[in-house]
mmCIF file of C-alpha atoms in Angstrom:
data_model
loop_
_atom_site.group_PDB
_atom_site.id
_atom_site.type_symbol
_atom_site.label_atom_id
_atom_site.label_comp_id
_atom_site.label_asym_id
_atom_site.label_seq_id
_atom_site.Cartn_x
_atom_site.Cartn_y
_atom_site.Cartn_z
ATOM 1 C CA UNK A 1 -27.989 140.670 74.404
ATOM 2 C CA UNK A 2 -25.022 139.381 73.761
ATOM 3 C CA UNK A 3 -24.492 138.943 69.896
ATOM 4 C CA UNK A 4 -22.970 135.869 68.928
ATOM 5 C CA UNK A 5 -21.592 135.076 65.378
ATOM 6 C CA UNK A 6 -23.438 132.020 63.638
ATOM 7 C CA UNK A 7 -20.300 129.589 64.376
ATOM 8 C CA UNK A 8 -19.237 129.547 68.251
ATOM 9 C CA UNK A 9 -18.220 127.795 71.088
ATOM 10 C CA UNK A 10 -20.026 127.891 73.942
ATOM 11 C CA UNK A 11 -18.108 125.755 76.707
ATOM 12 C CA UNK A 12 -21.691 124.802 78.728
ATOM 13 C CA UNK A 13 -22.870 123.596 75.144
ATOM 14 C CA UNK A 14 -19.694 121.893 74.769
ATOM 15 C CA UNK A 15 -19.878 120.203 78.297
ATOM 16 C CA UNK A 16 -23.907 119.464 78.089
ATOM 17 C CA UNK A 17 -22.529 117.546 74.433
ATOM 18 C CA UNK A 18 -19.962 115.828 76.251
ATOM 19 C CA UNK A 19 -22.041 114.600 78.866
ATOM 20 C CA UNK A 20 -25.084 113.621 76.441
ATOM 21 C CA UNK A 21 -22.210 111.757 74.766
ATOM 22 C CA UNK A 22 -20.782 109.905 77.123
ATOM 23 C CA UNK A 23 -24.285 109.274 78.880
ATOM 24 C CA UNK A 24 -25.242 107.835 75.376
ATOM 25 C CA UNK A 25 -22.265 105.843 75.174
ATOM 26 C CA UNK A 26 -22.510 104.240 78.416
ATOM 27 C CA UNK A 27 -25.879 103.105 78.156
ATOM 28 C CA UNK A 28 -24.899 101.432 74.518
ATOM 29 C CA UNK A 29 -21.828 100.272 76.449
ATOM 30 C CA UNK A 30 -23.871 98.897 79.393
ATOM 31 C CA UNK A 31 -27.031 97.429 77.354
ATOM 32 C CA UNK A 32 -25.677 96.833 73.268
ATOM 33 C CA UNK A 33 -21.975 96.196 73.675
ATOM 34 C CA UNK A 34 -22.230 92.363 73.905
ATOM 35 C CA UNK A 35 -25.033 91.854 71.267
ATOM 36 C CA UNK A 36 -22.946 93.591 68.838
ATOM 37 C CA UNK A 37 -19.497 92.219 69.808
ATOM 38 C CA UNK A 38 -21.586 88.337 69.391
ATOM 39 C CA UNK A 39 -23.041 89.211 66.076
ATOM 40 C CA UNK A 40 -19.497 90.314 64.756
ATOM 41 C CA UNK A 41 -17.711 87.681 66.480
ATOM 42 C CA UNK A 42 -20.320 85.084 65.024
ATOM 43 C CA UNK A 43 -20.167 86.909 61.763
ATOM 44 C CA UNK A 44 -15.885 86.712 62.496
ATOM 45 C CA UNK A 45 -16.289 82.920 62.936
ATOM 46 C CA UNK A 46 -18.814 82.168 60.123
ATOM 47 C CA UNK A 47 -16.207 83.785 57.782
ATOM 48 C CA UNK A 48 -13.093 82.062 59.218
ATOM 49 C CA UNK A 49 -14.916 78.924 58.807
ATOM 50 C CA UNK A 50 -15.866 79.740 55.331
ATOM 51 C CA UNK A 51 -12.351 80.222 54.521
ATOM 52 C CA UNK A 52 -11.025 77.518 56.453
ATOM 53 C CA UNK A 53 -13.782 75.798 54.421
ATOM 54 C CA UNK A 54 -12.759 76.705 50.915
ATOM 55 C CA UNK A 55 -9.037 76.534 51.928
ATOM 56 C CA UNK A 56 -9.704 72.823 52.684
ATOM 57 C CA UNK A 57 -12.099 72.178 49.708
ATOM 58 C CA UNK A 58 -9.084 73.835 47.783
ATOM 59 C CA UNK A 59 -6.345 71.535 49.138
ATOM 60 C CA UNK A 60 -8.797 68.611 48.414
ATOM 61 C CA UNK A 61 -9.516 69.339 45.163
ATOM 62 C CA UNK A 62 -5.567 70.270 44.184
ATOM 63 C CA UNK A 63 -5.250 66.701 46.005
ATOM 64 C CA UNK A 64 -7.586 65.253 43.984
ATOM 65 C CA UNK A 65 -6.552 66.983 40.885
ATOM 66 C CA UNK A 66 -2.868 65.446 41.124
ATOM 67 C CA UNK A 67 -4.422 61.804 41.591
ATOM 68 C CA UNK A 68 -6.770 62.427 38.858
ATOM 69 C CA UNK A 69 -3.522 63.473 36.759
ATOM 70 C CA UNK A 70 -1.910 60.362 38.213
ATOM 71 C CA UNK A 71 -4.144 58.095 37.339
ATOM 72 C CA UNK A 72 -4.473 59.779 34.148
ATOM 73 C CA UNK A 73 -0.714 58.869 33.336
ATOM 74 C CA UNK A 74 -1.443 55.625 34.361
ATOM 75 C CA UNK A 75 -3.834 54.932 32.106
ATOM 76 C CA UNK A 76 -2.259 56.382 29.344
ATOM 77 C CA UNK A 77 0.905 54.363 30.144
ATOM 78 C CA UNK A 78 -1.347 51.552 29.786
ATOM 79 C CA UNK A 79 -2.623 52.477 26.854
ATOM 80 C CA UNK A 80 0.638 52.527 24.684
ATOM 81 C CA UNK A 81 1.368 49.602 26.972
ATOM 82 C CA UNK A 82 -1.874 47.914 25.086
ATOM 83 C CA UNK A 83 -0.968 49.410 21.765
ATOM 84 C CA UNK A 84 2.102 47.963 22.080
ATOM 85 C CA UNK A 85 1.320 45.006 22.905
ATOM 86 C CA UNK A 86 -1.244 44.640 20.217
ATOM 87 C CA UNK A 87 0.926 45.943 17.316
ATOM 88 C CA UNK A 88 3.573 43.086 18.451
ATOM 89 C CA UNK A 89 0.755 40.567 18.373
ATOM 90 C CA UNK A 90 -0.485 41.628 15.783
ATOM 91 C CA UNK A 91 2.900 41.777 13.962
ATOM 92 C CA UNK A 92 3.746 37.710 15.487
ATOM 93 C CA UNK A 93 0.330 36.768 13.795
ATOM 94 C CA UNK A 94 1.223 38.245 10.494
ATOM 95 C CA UNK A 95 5.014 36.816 10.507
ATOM 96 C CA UNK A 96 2.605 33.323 11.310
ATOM 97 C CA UNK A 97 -0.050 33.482 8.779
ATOM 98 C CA UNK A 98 3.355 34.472 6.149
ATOM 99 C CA UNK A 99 5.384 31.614 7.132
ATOM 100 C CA UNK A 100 2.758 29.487 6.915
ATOM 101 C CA UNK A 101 1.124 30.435 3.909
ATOM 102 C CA UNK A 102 5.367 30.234 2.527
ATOM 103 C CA UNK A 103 5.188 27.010 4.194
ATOM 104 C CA UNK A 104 1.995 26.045 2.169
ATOM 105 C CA UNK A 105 2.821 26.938 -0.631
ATOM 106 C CA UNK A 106 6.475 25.495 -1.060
ATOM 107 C CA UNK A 107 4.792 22.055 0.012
ATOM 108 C CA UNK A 108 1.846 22.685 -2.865
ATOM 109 C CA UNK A 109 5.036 23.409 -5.233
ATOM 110 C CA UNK A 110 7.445 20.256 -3.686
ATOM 111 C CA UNK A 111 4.405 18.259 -4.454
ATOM 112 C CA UNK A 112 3.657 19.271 -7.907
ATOM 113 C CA UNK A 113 7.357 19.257 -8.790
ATOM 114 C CA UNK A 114 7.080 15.536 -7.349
ATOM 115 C CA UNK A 115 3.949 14.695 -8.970
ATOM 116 C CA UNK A 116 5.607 16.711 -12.494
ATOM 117 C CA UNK A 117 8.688 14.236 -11.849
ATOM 118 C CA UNK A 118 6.371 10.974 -11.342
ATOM 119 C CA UNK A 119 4.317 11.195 -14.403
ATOM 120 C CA UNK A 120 7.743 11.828 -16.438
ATOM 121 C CA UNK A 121 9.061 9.098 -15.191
ATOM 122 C CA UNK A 122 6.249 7.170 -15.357
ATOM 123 C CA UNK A 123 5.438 8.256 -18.854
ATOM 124 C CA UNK A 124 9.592 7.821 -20.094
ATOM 125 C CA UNK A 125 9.121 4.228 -18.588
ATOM 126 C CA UNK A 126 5.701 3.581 -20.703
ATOM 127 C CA UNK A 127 7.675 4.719 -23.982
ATOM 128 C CA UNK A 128 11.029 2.594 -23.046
ATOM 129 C CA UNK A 129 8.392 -0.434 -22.203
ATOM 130 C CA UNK A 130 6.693 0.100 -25.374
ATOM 131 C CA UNK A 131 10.184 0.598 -27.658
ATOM 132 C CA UNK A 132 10.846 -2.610 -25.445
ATOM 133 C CA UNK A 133 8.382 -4.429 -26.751
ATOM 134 C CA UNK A 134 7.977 -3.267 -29.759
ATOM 135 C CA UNK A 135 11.758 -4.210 -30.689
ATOM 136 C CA UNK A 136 11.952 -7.708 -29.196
ATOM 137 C CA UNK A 137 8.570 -8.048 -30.900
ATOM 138 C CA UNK A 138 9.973 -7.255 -34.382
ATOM 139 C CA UNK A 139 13.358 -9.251 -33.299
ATOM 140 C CA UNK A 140 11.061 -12.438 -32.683
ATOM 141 C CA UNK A 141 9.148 -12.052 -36.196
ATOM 142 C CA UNK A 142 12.506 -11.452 -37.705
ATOM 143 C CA UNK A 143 14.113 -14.569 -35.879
ATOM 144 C CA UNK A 144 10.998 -16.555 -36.781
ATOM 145 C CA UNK A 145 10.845 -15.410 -40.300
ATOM 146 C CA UNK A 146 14.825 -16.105 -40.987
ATOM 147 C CA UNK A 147 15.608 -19.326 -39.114
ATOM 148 C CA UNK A 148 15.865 -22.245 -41.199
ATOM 149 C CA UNK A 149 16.083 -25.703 -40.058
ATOM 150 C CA UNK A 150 19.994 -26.033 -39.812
ATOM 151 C CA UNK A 151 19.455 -23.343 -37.633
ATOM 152 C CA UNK A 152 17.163 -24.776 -35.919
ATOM 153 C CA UNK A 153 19.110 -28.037 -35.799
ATOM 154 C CA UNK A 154 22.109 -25.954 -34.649
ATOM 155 C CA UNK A 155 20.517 -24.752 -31.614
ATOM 156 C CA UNK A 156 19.419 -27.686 -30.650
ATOM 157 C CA UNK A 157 22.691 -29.614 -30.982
ATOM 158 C CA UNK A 158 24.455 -26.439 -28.813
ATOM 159 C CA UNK A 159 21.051 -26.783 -26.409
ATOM 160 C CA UNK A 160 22.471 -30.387 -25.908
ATOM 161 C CA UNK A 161 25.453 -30.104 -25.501
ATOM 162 C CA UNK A 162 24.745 -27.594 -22.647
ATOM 163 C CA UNK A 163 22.387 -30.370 -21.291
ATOM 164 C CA UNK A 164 24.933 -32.730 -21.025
ATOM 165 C CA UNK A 165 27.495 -30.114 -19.441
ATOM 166 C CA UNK A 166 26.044 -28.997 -16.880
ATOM 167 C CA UNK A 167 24.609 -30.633 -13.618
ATOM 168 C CA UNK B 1 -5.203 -39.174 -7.039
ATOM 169 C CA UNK B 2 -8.327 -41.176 -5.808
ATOM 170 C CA UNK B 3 -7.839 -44.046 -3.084
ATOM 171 C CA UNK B 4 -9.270 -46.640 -5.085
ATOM 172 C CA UNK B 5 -6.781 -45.930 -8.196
ATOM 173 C CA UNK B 6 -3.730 -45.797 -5.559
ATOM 174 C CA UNK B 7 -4.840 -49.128 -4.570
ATOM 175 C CA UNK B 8 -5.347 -51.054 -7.637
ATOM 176 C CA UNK B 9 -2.031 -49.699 -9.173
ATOM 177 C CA UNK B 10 -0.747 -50.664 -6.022
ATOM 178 C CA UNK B 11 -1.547 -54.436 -6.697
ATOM 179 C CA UNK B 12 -1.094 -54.486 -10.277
ATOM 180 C CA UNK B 13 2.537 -53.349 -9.645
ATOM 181 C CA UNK B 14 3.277 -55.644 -6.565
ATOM 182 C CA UNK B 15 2.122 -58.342 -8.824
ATOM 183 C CA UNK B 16 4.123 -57.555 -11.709
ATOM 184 C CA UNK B 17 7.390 -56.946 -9.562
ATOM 185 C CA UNK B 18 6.421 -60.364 -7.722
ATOM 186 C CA UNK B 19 6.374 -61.916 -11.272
ATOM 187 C CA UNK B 20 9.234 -59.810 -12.648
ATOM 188 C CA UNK B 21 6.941 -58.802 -15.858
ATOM 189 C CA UNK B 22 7.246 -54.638 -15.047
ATOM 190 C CA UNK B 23 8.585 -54.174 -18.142
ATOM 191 C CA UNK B 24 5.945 -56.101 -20.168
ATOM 192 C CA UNK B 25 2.834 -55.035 -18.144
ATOM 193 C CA UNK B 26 4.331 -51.175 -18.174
ATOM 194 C CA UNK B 27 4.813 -51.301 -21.986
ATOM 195 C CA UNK B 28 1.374 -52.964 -22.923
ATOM 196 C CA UNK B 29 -0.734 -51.325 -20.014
ATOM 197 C CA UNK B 30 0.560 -47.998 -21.827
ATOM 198 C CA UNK B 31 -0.896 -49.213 -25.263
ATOM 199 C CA UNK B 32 -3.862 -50.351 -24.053
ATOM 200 C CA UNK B 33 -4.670 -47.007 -22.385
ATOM 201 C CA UNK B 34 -3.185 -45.068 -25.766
ATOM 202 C CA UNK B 35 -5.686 -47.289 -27.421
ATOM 203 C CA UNK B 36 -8.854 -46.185 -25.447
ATOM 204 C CA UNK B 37 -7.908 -43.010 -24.925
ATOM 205 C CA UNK B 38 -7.583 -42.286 -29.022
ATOM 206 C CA UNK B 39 -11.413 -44.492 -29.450
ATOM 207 C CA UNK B 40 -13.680 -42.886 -27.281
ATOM 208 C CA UNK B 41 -16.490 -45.252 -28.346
ATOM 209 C CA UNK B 42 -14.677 -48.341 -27.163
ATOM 210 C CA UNK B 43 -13.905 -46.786 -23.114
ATOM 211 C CA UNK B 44 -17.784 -45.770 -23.498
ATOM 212 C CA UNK B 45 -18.849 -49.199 -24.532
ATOM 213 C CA UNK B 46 -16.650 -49.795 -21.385
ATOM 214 C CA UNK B 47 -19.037 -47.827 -19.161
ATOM 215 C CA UNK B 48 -21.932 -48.891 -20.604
ATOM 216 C CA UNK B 49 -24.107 -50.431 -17.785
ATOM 217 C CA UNK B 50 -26.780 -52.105 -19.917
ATOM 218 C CA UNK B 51 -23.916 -54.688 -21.075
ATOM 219 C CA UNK B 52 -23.250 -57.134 -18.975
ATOM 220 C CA UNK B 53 -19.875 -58.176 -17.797
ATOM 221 C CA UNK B 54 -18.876 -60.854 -19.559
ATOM 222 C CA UNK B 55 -19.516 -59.443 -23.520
ATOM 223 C CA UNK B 56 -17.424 -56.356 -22.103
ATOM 224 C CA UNK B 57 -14.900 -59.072 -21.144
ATOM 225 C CA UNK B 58 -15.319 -60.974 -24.964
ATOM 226 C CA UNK B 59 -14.888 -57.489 -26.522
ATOM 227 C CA UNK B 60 -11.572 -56.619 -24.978
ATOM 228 C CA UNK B 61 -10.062 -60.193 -26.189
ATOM 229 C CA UNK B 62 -11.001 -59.498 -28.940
ATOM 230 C CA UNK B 63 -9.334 -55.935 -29.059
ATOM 231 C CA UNK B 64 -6.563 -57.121 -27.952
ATOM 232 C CA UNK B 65 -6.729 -59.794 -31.367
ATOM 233 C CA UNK B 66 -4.141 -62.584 -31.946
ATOM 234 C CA UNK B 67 -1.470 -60.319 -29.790
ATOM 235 C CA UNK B 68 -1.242 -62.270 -26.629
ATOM 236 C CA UNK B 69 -1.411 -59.439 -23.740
ATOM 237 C CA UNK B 70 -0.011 -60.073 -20.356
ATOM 238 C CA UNK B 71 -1.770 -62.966 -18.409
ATOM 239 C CA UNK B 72 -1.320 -60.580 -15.046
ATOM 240 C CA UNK B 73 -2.295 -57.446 -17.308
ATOM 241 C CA UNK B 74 -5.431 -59.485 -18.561
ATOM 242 C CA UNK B 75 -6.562 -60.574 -15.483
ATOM 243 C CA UNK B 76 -6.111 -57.108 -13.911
ATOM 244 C CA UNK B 77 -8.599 -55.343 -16.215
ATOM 245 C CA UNK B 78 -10.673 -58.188 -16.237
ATOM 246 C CA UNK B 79 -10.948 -57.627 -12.462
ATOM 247 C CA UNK B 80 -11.530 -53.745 -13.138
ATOM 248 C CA UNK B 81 -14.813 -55.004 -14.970
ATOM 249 C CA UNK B 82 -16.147 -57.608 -12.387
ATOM 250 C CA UNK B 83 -15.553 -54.459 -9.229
ATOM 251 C CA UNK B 84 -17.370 -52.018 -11.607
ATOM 252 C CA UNK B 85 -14.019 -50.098 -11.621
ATOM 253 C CA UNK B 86 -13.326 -49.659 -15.456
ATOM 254 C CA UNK B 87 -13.871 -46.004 -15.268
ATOM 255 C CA UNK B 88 -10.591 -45.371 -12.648
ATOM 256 C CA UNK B 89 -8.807 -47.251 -15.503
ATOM 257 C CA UNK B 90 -6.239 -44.153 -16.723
ATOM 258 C CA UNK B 91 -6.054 -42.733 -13.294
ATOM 259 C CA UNK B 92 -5.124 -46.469 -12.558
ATOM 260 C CA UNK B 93 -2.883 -46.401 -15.476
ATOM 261 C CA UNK B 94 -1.114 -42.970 -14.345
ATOM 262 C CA UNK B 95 -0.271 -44.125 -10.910
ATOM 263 C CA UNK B 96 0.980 -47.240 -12.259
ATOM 264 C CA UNK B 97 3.493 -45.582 -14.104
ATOM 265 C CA UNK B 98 4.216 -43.045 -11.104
ATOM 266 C CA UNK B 99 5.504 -46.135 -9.138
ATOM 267 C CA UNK B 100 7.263 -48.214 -11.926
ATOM 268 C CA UNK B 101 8.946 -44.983 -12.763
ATOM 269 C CA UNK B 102 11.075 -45.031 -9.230
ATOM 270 C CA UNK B 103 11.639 -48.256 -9.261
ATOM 271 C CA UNK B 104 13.019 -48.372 -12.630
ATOM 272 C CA UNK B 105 14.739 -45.265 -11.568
ATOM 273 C CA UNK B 106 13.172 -43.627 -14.716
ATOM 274 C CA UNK B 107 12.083 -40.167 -15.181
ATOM 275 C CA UNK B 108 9.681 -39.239 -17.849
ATOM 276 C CA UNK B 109 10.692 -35.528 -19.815
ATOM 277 C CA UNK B 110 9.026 -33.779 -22.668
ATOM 278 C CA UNK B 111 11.415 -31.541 -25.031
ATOM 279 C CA UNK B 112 9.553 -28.677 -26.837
ATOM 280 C CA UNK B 113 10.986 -27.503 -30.081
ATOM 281 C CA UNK B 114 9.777 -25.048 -32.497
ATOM 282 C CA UNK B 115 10.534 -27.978 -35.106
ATOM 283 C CA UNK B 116 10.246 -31.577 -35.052
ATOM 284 C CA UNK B 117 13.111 -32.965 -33.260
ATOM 285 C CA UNK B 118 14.655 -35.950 -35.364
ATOM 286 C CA UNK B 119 15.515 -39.498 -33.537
ATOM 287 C CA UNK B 120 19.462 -38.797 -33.598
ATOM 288 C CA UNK B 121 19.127 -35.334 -32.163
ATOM 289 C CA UNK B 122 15.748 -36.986 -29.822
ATOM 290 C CA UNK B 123 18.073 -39.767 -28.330
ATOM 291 C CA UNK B 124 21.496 -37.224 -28.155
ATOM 292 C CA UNK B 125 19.458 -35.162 -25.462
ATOM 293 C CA UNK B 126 17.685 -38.449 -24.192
ATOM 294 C CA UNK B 127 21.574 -39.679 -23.599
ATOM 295 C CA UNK B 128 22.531 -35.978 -22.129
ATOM 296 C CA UNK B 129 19.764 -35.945 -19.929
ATOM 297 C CA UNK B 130 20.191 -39.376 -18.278
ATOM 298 C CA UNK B 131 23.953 -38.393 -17.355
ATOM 299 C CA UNK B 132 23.073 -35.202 -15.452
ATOM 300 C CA UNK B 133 19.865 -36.818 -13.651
ATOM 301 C CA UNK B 134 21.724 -40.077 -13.175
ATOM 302 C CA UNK B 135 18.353 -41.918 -14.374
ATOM 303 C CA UNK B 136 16.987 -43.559 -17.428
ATOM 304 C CA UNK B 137 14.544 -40.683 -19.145
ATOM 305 C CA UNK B 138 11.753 -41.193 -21.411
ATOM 306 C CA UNK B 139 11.712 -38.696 -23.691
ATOM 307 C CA UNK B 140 8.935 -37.457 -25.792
ATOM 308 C CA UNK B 141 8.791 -34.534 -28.151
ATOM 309 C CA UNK B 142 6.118 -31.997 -28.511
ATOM 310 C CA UNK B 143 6.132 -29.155 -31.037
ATOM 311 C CA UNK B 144 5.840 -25.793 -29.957
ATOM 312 C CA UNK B 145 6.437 -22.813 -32.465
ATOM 313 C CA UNK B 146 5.781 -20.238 -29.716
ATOM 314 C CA UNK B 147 9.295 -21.091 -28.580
ATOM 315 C CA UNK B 148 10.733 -19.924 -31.905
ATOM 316 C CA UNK B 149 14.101 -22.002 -31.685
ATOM 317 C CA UNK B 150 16.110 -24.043 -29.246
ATOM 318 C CA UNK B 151 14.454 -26.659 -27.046
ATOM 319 C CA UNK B 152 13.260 -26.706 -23.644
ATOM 320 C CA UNK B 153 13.057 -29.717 -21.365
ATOM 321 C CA UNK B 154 10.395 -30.382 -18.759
ATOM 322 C CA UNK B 155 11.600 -32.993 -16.479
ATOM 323 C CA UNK B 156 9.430 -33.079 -13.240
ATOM 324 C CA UNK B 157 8.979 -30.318 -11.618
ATOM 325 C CA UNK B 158 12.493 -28.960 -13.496
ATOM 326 C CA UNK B 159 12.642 -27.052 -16.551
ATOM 327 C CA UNK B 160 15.589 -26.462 -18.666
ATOM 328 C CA UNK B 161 14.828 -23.783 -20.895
ATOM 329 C CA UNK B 162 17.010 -22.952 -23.973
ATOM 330 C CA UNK B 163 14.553 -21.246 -26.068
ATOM 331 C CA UNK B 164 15.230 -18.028 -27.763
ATOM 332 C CA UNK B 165 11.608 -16.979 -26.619
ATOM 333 C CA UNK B 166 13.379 -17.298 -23.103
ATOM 334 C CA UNK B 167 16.434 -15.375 -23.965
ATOM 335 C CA UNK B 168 14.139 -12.705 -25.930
ATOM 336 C CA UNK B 169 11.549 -12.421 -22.447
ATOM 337 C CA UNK B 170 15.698 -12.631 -20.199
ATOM 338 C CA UNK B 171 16.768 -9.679 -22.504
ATOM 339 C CA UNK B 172 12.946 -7.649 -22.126
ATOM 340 C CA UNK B 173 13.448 -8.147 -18.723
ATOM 341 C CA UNK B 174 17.056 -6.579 -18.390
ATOM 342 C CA UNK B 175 16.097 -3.684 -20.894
ATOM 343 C CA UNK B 176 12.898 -3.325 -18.481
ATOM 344 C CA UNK B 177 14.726 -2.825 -15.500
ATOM 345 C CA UNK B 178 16.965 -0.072 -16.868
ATOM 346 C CA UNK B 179 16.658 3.154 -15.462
ATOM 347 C CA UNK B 180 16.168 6.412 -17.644
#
């Protein structure tokens, strides 16, 4: 008996392998091939589409994102477009409500000035009426007190002689 | 002025103008009037229903005494007591003189003075006052110390006012309108 060490080739072994192996792989070939190519291809697709999938819902979303920021700017356009706005409104309605409170209160002040001017007038007239007729009062006591009757005659005679002056 | 005294001063005059007695019935008319006007009793005996016509008529002859009064005159007022019209008598009276006056071309004027005005200075103004109207005036005086001095005429509806009450009220009225 032929001694053999624990590691060597024997060529029948070899060939008996080779055709085991390429028995097997014919009859995976023949009867397995397609079911597994159609799982992996499936499984190929699924995964493209999921890609394709995301790809899209990332292109959507960027596309969305930019509008979002769009409309974002927008509104914030309009915004300061509304503050502005306001603040000059607001600033209009102030100038108003100053001019015409100035407005007011100039015509409150022309009025009492006029009303000031009135009653000093009014009251300067009351004393000059009053010296008025306080004077010819006291002239026509005096007149009345000193006229005597050649005076009296004496205005007569000149009332006459006006009389028959004029016609 | 009533209608009834227009008419019976109308008559008394066109009688007296048709007789030419103006003068006369103007002049005693006047005193006649003066006369009941200053005894009250007498124009109220006048009135007095419950005597009869003719005593009312005895009484005024013998007012009017021994003066003989205007037959027209007499006769006029006797009339006055027969219509029952004594009462219109001074209405009568002032209507009366209101036509004599034109025809006379006389005006009547009153001259207030703050003292009586003696009968030189009384007929001066008379005299001035019949030049510039161009009429006779009767002029009477009345005494009015309110004036103070000077005179002031009232002839019709004209006044002529030299009074130093109207030269005091001229000179108010200036100092009045002044302006401070």
């Amino acid at each position: 008996m032929e001694t053999t060490g624990l590691i060597s080739i024997d060529a029948r072994v070899m060939l008996a392998t080779l055709i085991n192996f390429l028995v097997f792989f014919l009859i995976i070939k023949k009867f397995f091939y397609g079911a597994i190519k159609d799982v992996i291809t499936k499984r190929q697709d699924s995964i493209d589409a999921d890609i394709t999938g995301a790809e899209e819902k990332n292109a959507s979303a960027g596309k969305l994102k930019l509008e979002y920021e769009g409309l974002l700017a927008d509104i914030k356009g309009k915004e300061r477009e509304i503050i502005r706005d306001a603040n000059a409104e607001a600033q209009a309605q102030r100038q108003a409500i100053l001019d015409k409170a100035h407005g007011e209160a100039k015509a409150i002040l022309d009025k009492a000035n006029a009303e000031i001017e009135f009653e000093k007038s009014k009251a300067m007239n009351e004393v000059k009426t009053n010296i008025v007729d306080l004077s010819l009062f006291a002239a026509e006591k005096i007149i009345h007190k000193e006229m005597d009757q050649k005076q009296h005659e004496a205005m007569i005679l000149d009332f006459i002689d006006k009389v028959g002056e004029a016609k | 002025m009533s209608l009834v005294a227009k008419r019976y001063a109308q008559a008394l005059f066109d009688t007296a103008v048709d007789k030419n007695v103006v003068d006369e019935v103007f002049d005693e008319f006047s005193t006649v009037i003066d006369l009941f006007k200053s005894e009250e009793k007498l124009m109220n005996l006048m009135l007095t229903p419950s005597i009869n016509t003719s005593e009312k008529k005895e009484i005024l002859n013998r007012v009017y005494g021994e003066e003989s009064i205007n037959l027209y005159l007499k006769n006029f007022l006797n009339i006055l007591l027969d219509k029952n019209r004594f009462e219109y008598v001074e209405e009568i009276n002032e209507t009366f003189r209101q036509l004599v006056f034109p025809y006379k071309n006389t005006v009547e004027a009153v001259v207030k003075t703050a003292v009586p005005l003696d009968e030189t200075l009384r007929a001066a103004l008379e005299k001035n006052l019949e030049k510039r109207f161009d009429k006779k005036v009767l002029l009477k005086n009345q005494i009015d110390e309110s004036i103070i001095g000077g005179a002031v005429v009232y002839v019709g509806d004209q006044i002529i006012d030299g009074s130093i009450k109207n030269q005091l009220n001229q000179m108010k009225t200036q100092m009045n309108s002044l302006r401070l």
